[in-house]
Structures are given as structure tokens and as C-alpha cells.
Coordinates of C-alpha atoms in Angstrom, one line a residue:
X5 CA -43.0 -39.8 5.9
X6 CA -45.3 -41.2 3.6
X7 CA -48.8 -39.6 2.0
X8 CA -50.8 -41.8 0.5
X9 CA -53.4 -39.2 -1.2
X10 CA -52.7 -39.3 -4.9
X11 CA -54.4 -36.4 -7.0
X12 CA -57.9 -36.7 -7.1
X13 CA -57.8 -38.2 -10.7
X14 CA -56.0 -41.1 -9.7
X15 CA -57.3 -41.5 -5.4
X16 CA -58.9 -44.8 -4.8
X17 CA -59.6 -43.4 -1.2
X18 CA -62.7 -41.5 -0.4
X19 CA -64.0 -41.0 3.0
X20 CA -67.3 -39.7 4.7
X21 CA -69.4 -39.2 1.4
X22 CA -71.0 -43.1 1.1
X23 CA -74.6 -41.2 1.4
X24 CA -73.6 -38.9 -1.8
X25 CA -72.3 -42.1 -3.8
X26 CA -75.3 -43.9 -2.8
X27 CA -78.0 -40.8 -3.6
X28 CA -75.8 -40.6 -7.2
X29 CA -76.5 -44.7 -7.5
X30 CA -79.8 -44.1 -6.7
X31 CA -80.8 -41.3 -9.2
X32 CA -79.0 -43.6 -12.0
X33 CA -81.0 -46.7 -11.3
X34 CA -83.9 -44.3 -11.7
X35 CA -83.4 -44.8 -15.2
X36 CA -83.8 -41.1 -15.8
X37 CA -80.7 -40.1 -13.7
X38 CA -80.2 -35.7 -13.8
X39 CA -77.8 -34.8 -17.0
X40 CA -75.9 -32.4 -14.6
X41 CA -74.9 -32.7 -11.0
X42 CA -72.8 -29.7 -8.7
X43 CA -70.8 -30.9 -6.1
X44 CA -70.2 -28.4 -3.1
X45 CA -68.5 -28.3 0.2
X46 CA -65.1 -26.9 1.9
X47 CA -61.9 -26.6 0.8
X48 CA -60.2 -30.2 1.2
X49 CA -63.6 -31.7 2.4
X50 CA -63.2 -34.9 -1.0
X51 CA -65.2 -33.0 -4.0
X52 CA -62.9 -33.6 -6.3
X53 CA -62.3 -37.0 -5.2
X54 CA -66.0 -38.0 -5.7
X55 CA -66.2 -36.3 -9.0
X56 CA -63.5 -38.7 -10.5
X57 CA -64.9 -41.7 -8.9
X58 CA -68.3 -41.0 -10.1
X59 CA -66.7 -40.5 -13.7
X60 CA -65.5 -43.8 -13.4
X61 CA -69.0 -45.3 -12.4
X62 CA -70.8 -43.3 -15.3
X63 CA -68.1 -44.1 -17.5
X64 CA -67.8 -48.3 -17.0
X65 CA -71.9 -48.0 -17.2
X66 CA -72.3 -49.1 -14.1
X67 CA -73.1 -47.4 -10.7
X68 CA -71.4 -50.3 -9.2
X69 CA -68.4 -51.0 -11.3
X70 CA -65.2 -52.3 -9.8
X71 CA -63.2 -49.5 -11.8
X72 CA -64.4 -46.7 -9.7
X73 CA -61.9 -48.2 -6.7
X74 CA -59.1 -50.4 -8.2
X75 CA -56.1 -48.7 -9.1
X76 CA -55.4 -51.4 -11.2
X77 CA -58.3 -51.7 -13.6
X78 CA -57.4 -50.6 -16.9
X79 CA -60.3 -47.9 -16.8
X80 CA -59.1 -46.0 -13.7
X81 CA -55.4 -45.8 -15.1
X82 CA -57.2 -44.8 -18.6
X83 CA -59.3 -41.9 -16.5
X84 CA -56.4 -41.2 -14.0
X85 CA -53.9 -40.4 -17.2
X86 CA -56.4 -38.5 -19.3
X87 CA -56.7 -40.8 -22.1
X88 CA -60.0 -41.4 -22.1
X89 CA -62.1 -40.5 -25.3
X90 CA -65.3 -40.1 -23.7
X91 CA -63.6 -37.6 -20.8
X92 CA -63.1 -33.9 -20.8
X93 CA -62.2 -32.2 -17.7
X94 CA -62.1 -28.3 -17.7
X95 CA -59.8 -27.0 -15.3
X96 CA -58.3 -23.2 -14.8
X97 CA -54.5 -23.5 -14.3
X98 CA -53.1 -21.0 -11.4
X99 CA -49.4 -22.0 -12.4
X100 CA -47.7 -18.8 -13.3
X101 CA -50.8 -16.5 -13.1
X102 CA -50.3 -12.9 -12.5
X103 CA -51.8 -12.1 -8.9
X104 CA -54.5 -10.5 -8.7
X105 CA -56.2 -12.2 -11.8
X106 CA -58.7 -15.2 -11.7
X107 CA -57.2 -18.3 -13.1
X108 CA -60.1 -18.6 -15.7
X109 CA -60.3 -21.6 -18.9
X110 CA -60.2 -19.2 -22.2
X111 CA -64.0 -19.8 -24.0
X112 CA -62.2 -20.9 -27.0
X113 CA -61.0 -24.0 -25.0
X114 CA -64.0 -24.6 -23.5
X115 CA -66.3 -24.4 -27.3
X116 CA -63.8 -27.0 -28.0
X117 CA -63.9 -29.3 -25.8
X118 CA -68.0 -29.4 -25.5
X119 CA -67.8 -29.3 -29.3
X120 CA -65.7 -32.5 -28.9
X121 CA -68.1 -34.5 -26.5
X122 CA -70.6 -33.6 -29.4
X123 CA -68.6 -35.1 -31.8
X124 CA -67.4 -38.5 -29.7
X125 CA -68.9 -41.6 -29.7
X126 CA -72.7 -42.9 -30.9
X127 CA -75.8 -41.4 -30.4
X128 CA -76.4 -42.5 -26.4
X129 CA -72.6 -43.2 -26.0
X130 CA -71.8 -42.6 -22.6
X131 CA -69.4 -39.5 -22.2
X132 CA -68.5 -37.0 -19.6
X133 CA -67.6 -34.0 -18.9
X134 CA -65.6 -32.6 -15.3
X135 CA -65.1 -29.3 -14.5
X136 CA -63.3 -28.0 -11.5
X137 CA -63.3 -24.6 -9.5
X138 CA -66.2 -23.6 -11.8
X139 CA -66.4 -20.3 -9.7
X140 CA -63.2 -19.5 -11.3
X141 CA -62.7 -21.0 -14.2
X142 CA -65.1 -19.8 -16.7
X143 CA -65.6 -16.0 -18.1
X144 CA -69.0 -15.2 -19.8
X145 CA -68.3 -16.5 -22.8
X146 CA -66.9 -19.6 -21.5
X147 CA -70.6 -20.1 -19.2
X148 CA -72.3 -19.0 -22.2
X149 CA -71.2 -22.1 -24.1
X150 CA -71.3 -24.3 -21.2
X151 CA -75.0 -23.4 -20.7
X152 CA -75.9 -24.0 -24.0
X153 CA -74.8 -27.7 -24.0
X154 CA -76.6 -28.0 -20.4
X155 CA -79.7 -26.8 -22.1
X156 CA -79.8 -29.1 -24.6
X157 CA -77.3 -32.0 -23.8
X158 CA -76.9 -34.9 -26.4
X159 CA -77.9 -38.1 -24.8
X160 CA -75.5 -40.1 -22.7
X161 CA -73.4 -36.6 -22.2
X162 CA -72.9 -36.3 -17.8
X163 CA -71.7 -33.4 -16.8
X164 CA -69.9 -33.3 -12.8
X165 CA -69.5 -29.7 -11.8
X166 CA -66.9 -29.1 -8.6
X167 CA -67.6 -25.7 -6.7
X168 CA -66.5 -24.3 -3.4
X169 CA -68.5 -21.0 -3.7
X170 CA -71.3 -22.2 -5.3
X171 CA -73.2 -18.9 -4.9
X172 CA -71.0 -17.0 -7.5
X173 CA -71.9 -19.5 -9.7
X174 CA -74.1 -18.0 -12.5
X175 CA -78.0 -19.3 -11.6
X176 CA -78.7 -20.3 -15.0
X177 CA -76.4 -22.9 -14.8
X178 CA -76.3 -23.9 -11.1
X179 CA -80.2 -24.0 -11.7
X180 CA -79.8 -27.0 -13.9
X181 CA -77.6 -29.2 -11.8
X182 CA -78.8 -31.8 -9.2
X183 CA -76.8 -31.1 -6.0
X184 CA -74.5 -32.9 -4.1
X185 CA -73.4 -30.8 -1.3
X186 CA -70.4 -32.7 0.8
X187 CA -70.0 -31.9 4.5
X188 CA -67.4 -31.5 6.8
X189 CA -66.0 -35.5 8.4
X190 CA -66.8 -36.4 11.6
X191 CA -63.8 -36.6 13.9
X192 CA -64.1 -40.9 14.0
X193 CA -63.7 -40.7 10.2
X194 CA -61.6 -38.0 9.7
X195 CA -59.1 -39.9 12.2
X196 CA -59.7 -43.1 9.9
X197 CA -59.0 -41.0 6.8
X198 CA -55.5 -39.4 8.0
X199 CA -54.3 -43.1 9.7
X200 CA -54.9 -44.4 5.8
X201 CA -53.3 -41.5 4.2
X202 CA -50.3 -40.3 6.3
X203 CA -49.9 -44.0 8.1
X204 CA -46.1 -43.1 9.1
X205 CA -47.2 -39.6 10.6
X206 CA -46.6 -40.0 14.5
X207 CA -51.0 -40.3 16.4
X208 CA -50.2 -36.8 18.1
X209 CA -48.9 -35.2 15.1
X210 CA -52.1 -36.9 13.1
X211 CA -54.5 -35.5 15.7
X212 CA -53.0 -32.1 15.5
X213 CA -53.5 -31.9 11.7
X214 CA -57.0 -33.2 12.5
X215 CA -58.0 -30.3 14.5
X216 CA -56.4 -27.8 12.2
X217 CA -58.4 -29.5 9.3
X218 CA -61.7 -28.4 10.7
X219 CA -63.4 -32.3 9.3
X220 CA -61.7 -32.1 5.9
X221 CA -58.8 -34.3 4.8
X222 CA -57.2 -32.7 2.5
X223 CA -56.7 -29.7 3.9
X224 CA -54.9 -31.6 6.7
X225 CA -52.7 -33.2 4.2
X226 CA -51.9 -30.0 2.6
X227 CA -51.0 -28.8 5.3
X228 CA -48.4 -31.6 6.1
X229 CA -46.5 -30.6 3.0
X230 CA -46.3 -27.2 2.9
X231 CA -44.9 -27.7 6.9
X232 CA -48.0 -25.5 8.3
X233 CA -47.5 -26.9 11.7
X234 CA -43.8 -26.0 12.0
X235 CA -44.8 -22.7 10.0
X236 CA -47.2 -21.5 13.1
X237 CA -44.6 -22.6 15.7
X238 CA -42.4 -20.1 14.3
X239 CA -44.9 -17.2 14.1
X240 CA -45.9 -17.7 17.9
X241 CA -42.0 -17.4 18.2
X242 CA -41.9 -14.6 16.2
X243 CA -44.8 -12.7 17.7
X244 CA -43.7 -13.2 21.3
X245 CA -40.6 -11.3 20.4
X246 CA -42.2 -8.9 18.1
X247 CA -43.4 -7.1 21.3
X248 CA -40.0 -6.6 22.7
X249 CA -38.2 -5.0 20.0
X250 CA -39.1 -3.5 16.6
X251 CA -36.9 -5.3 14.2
X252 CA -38.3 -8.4 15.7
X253 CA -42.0 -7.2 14.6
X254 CA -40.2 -6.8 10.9
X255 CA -38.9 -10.1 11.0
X256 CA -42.5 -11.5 11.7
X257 CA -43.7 -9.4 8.8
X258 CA -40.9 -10.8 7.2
X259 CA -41.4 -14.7 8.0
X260 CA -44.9 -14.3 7.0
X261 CA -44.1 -12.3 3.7
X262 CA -41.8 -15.0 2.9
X263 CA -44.2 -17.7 3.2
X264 CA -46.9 -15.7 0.8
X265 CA -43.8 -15.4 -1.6
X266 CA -43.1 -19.0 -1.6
X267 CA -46.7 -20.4 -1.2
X268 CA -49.2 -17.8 -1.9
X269 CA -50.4 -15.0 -0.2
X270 CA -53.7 -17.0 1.4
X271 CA -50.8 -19.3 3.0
X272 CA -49.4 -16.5 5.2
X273 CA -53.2 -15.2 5.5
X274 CA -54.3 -18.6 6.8
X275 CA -51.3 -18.7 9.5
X276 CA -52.6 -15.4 11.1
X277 CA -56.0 -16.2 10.7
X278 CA -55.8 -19.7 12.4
X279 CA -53.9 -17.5 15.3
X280 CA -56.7 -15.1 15.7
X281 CA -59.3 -17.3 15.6
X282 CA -57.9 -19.5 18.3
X283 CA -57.1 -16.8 20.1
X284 CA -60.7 -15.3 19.8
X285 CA -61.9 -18.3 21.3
X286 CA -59.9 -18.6 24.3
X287 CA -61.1 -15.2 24.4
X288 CA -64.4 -16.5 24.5
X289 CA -63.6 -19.3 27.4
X290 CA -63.4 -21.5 25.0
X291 CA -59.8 -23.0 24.7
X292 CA -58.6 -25.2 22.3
X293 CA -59.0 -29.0 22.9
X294 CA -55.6 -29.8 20.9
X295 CA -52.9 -27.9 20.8
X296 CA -51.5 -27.5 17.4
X297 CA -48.2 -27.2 19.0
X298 CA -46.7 -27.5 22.0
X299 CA -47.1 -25.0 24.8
X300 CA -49.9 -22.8 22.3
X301 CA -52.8 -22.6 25.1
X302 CA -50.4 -20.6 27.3
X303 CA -49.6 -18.2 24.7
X304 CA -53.0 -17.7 23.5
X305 CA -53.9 -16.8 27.1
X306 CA -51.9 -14.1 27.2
X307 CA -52.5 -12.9 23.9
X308 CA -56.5 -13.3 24.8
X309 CA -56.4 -11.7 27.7
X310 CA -54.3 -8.9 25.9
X311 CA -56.6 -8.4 23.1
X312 CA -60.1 -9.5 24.1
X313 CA -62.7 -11.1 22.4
X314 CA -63.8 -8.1 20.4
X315 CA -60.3 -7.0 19.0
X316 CA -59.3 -10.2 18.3
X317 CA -62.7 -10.2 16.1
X318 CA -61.7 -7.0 14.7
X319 CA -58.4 -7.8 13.4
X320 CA -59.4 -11.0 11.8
X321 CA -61.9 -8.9 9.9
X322 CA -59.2 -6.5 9.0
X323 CA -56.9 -9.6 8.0
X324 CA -59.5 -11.0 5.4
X325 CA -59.9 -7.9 3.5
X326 CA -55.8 -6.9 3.4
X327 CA -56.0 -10.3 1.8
X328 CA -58.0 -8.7 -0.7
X329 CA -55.9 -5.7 -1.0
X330 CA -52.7 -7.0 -1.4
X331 CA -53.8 -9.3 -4.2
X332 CA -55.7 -7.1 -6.2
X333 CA -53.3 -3.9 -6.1
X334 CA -50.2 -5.9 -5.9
X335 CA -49.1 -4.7 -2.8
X336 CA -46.0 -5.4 -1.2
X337 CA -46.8 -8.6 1.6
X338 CA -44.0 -7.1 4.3
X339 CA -45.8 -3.6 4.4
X340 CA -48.9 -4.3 4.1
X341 CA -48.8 -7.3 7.0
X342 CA -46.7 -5.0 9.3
X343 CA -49.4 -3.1 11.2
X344 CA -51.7 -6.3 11.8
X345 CA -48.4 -7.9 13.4
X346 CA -47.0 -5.1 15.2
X347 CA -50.8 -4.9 16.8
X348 CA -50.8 -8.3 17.5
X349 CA -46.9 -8.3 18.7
X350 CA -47.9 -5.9 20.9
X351 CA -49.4 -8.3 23.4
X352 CA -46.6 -10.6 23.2
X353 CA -44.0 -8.9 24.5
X354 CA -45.9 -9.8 27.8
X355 CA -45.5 -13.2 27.3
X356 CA -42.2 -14.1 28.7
X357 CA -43.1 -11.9 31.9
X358 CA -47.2 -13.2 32.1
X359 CA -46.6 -17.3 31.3
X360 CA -45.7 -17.8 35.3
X361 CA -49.5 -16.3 35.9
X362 CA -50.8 -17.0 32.4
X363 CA -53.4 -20.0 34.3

């Protein structure tokens, strides 16, 4: 199966944001275009994407520049490697982090690398510099120095900010950044976007991802690797059994520790999540209009009808901030997922028994 979504330094494919390009194209030809734009939106939604095609633009001088969408002009590949002399990017790295601690850039890293843009090119040269999960990746001392370049930036110096949460953003520098805020793709282009990336994906399979995507690619995509679809088939295995015997509610706790081992905790947290949220809305009378896999409207029934609206509410609550627990006091996953599945396991042992009335 092939997945055509390169990393967003070297992705030639953007979907859904022409209006952002354009309003970026528009503020350059202005001839006094902002020194500092923040790009916002959900997880997956193309930030990142647009950020490195924008560099491109500001870097070829020209909002309309070929480089920004041809994987083989000599610019993109010089961007996409990170050989360009006019690029920094600033970027925490989660790889090997200790849980429970932010994946933040140390200041001294980032004083070098604005010192550098100082230090590059003529007066007016064009330069740029990206940063990415700037809710994480800066302590005070690394905003501090950021803020003083946004302050007082040298001339031809663009700064592209990427933020998910941009509300724990510090104000004094979200304050001086033009906005960009991305929404989610509507389900015409976010059908277009997953045909282009994952062509050899089977339509039903595509459409499946689509509705667990919630309008943003590339949390549909991630989701394709890491095998989330198969993932949540085997928790709705595992929970229906978890209500007829105990060591069957372990091995759910068990599967889903596994999977926060392997993937990250959030992994396992969005598997139980997506369950009760689903579930919550069938509650409501609102069942899903794709199943995500075969045979899941029958078993949310039953687990609805079970729980009710309110519980279901309650637990997904109670979910978000264990989530929050387990990675700040280290917390073994199996333990401390155990109660929320033996609650919801609970309702499954019905399941075998109810599906003949479940409708």
C-alpha cells in the first residue's frame, strides 16, 4: 500500500488552504507584507505543510514561484534537505524524551540560530525562520530571545510560526504575528486529498479513515500506519469479552497498555476516546454514518444503551485527565487503564446475548 505524504519539508501536496496561500500572496504584494505570521488549526489539518511551502515562496522571492510545488526544482530539494543558508527551522525533538517532560529546544540553540539569521546574507536578504509546535518547544529563555528578534527583526528576516494550542502561546509573541488559522477539509476535499495520497488504499477503507480523521488528512494517514483501524477492531473484541470474564478485562488493559508502550500513551487514549465518543453519540440518537469497522453500530448500541449518554460523557472526562496522570507521575498504563475498561467491559458482556435485539 502505498502513501504518498512525504514529511512536510519535502510535500508538494496541500489541500483545502488555497484561501490561506492566497491571503499570504496578498499581504506580500502589499509591499509591506507582516514580518511574522502564526499558523493554527488541528492536529493533521496541513500547518506544517503550508509553512514549508510558504518558505519556499518567501524564499524564491516570489509569491508565485514554481519552487513552492515542484519536487524537482533545485530550491525545494535545497529547502526539503536543510541546506538552505537563509533557513532555520526550530523544532523540539520527542525522540527519546523522558515522559512526562515537554519536548522543548534548549535557549542556547535557539540564541544561535536567530543570531545566525542575523549574521546571513545582505542587508534586505531574504531569510527565514520556521518553527514548529511553538507551544512546546520553547522555555522562557528560549521566547525571550525569540521575542527580542520579533521586536526588532532585521529586514528581509520572515518568521512562520506552527501552533496547535495557540492559546498557551505567550501573548507577547502571538501578539506580533499575523494569523493564519487553517480549518478542518470539507468531506469533497478531504476524499480528494486521501485518493492522492493513499491511491492503492481500497474506497471503503479510504472513507473509513476519512470519518475517523474528523476533515484533516494527516491524521487519517497517521492513522493508516500505526494500523488504528485494526487497533479499534480489537479493542471492541476485547471489551465485548472483558464483561464475561476478568482476565479478559486485563487483557484489554493489557492490549491498550501495549499500544501506549509501543506508540505513546495518547495512542491508546485516542482508541478509548474515539470509542466513547461514538458511543456517546449513538447515545444521543445520533449514530455514526460510517462505520469504522465492520459490525461497530451494533456494538455501540449496546454499549449506549448500557451506559447512557451521561456516563458515557463522564468516563470520557475521566479518560482525558488519567491521560494526564499517567504521564506526569509515570504511572504504570495497565493499572491505571484498568478501572475505565472494566467499567466499560462491563456493558459488553451483554453483547453476545443483546446483538439479536440490539436494533
Amino acid at each position: 500500500m502505498r502513501i504518498l505524504a512525504p514529511e512536510p519539508a519535502a510535500n508538494p501536496h496541500l489541500f483545502g488552504h488555497a484561501g490561506a496561500e492566497a491571503h499570504f500572496a496578498r499581504a506580500w504584494r502589499t509591499g509591506r507584507p507582516p514580518h511574522a505570521w502564526l499558523l493554527t488549526g488541528p492536529r493533521g489539518v496541513g500547518k506544517a505543510t503550508l509553512a514549508w511551502r510558504l518558505a519556499r515562496r518567501w524564499l524564491a522571492g516570489d509569491p508565485d514561484h514554481p519552487a513552492a510545488v515542484d519536487p524537482a526544482h533545485p530550491l525545494f530539494r535545497q529547502v526539503a534537505s536543510g541546506a538552505h543558508p537563509d533557513l532555520v527551522r526550530l523544532a523540539p525533538r520527542h525522540e527519546g524524551l523522558v515522559r512526562g517532560r515537554r519536548a522543548e529546544i534548549p535557549a542556547e540553540q535557539v540564541r544561535e540560530a536567530l543570531a545566525a539569521l542575523q549574521r546571513t546574507g545582505l542587508s534586505g536578504h531574504r531569510r527565514l525562520c520556521l518553527l514548529e509546535d511553538a507551544e512546546d518547544a520553547l522555555n522562557t529563555e528560549g521566547e525571550n530571545a525569540l521575542l527580542k528578534l520579533l521586536e526588532e527583526p532585521p529586514a528581509g528576516l520572515l518568521f512562520l510560526i506552527v501552533a496547535q494550542r495557540p492559546g498557551l502561546l505567550p501573548a507577547t509573541i502571538a501578539s506580533r504575528c499575523a494569523r493564519l488559522p487553517l480549518r478542518q477539509l470539507p468531506e469533497p476535499e478531504l476524499a480528494r486529498a486521501l485518493a492522492t495520497l493513499a491511491p492503492d488504499l481500497p474506497e471503503e477503507r479510504r472513507a473509513r479513515l476519512a470519518e475517523l480523521a474528523r476533515g484533516c488528512p494527516g491524521r487519517a494517514l497517521e492513522a493508516e500506519r500505526g494500523g488504528w483501524l485494526d487497533a479499534y477492531a480489537g479493542l471492541l473484541d476485547e471489551l465485548e469479552r472483558a464483561g464475561e470474564r476478568l482476565d479478559a478485562t486485563l487483557a484489554a488493559a493489557d492490549r491498550l497498555a501495549e499500544r501506549a508502550r509501543g506508540s505513546g500513551l495518547q495512542a491508546a487514549v485516542d482508541l478509548l476516546a474515539t470509542f466513547l465518543h461514538r458511543c456517546a453519540r449513538t447515545a444521543a440518537g445520533r449514530r455514526p454514518a460510517v462505520e469504522l469497522v465492520p459490525g461497530e453500530g451494533e456494538r455501540l448500541a449496546v454499549h449506549a444503551r448500557a451506559l447512557g449518554l451521561d456516563r458515557c460523557g463522564a468516563l470520557w472526562e475521566k479518560l482525558a485527565a488519567l491521560a494526564a496522570s499517567v504521564e506526569t507521575l509515570n504511572l504504570d498504563p495497565v493499572q491505571a487503564l484498568l478501572p475505565l475498561v472494566r467499567t466499560v467491559g462491563g456493558t459488553g458482556g451483554m453483547t453476545a446475548a443483546s446483538r439479536s435485539g440490539a436494533e
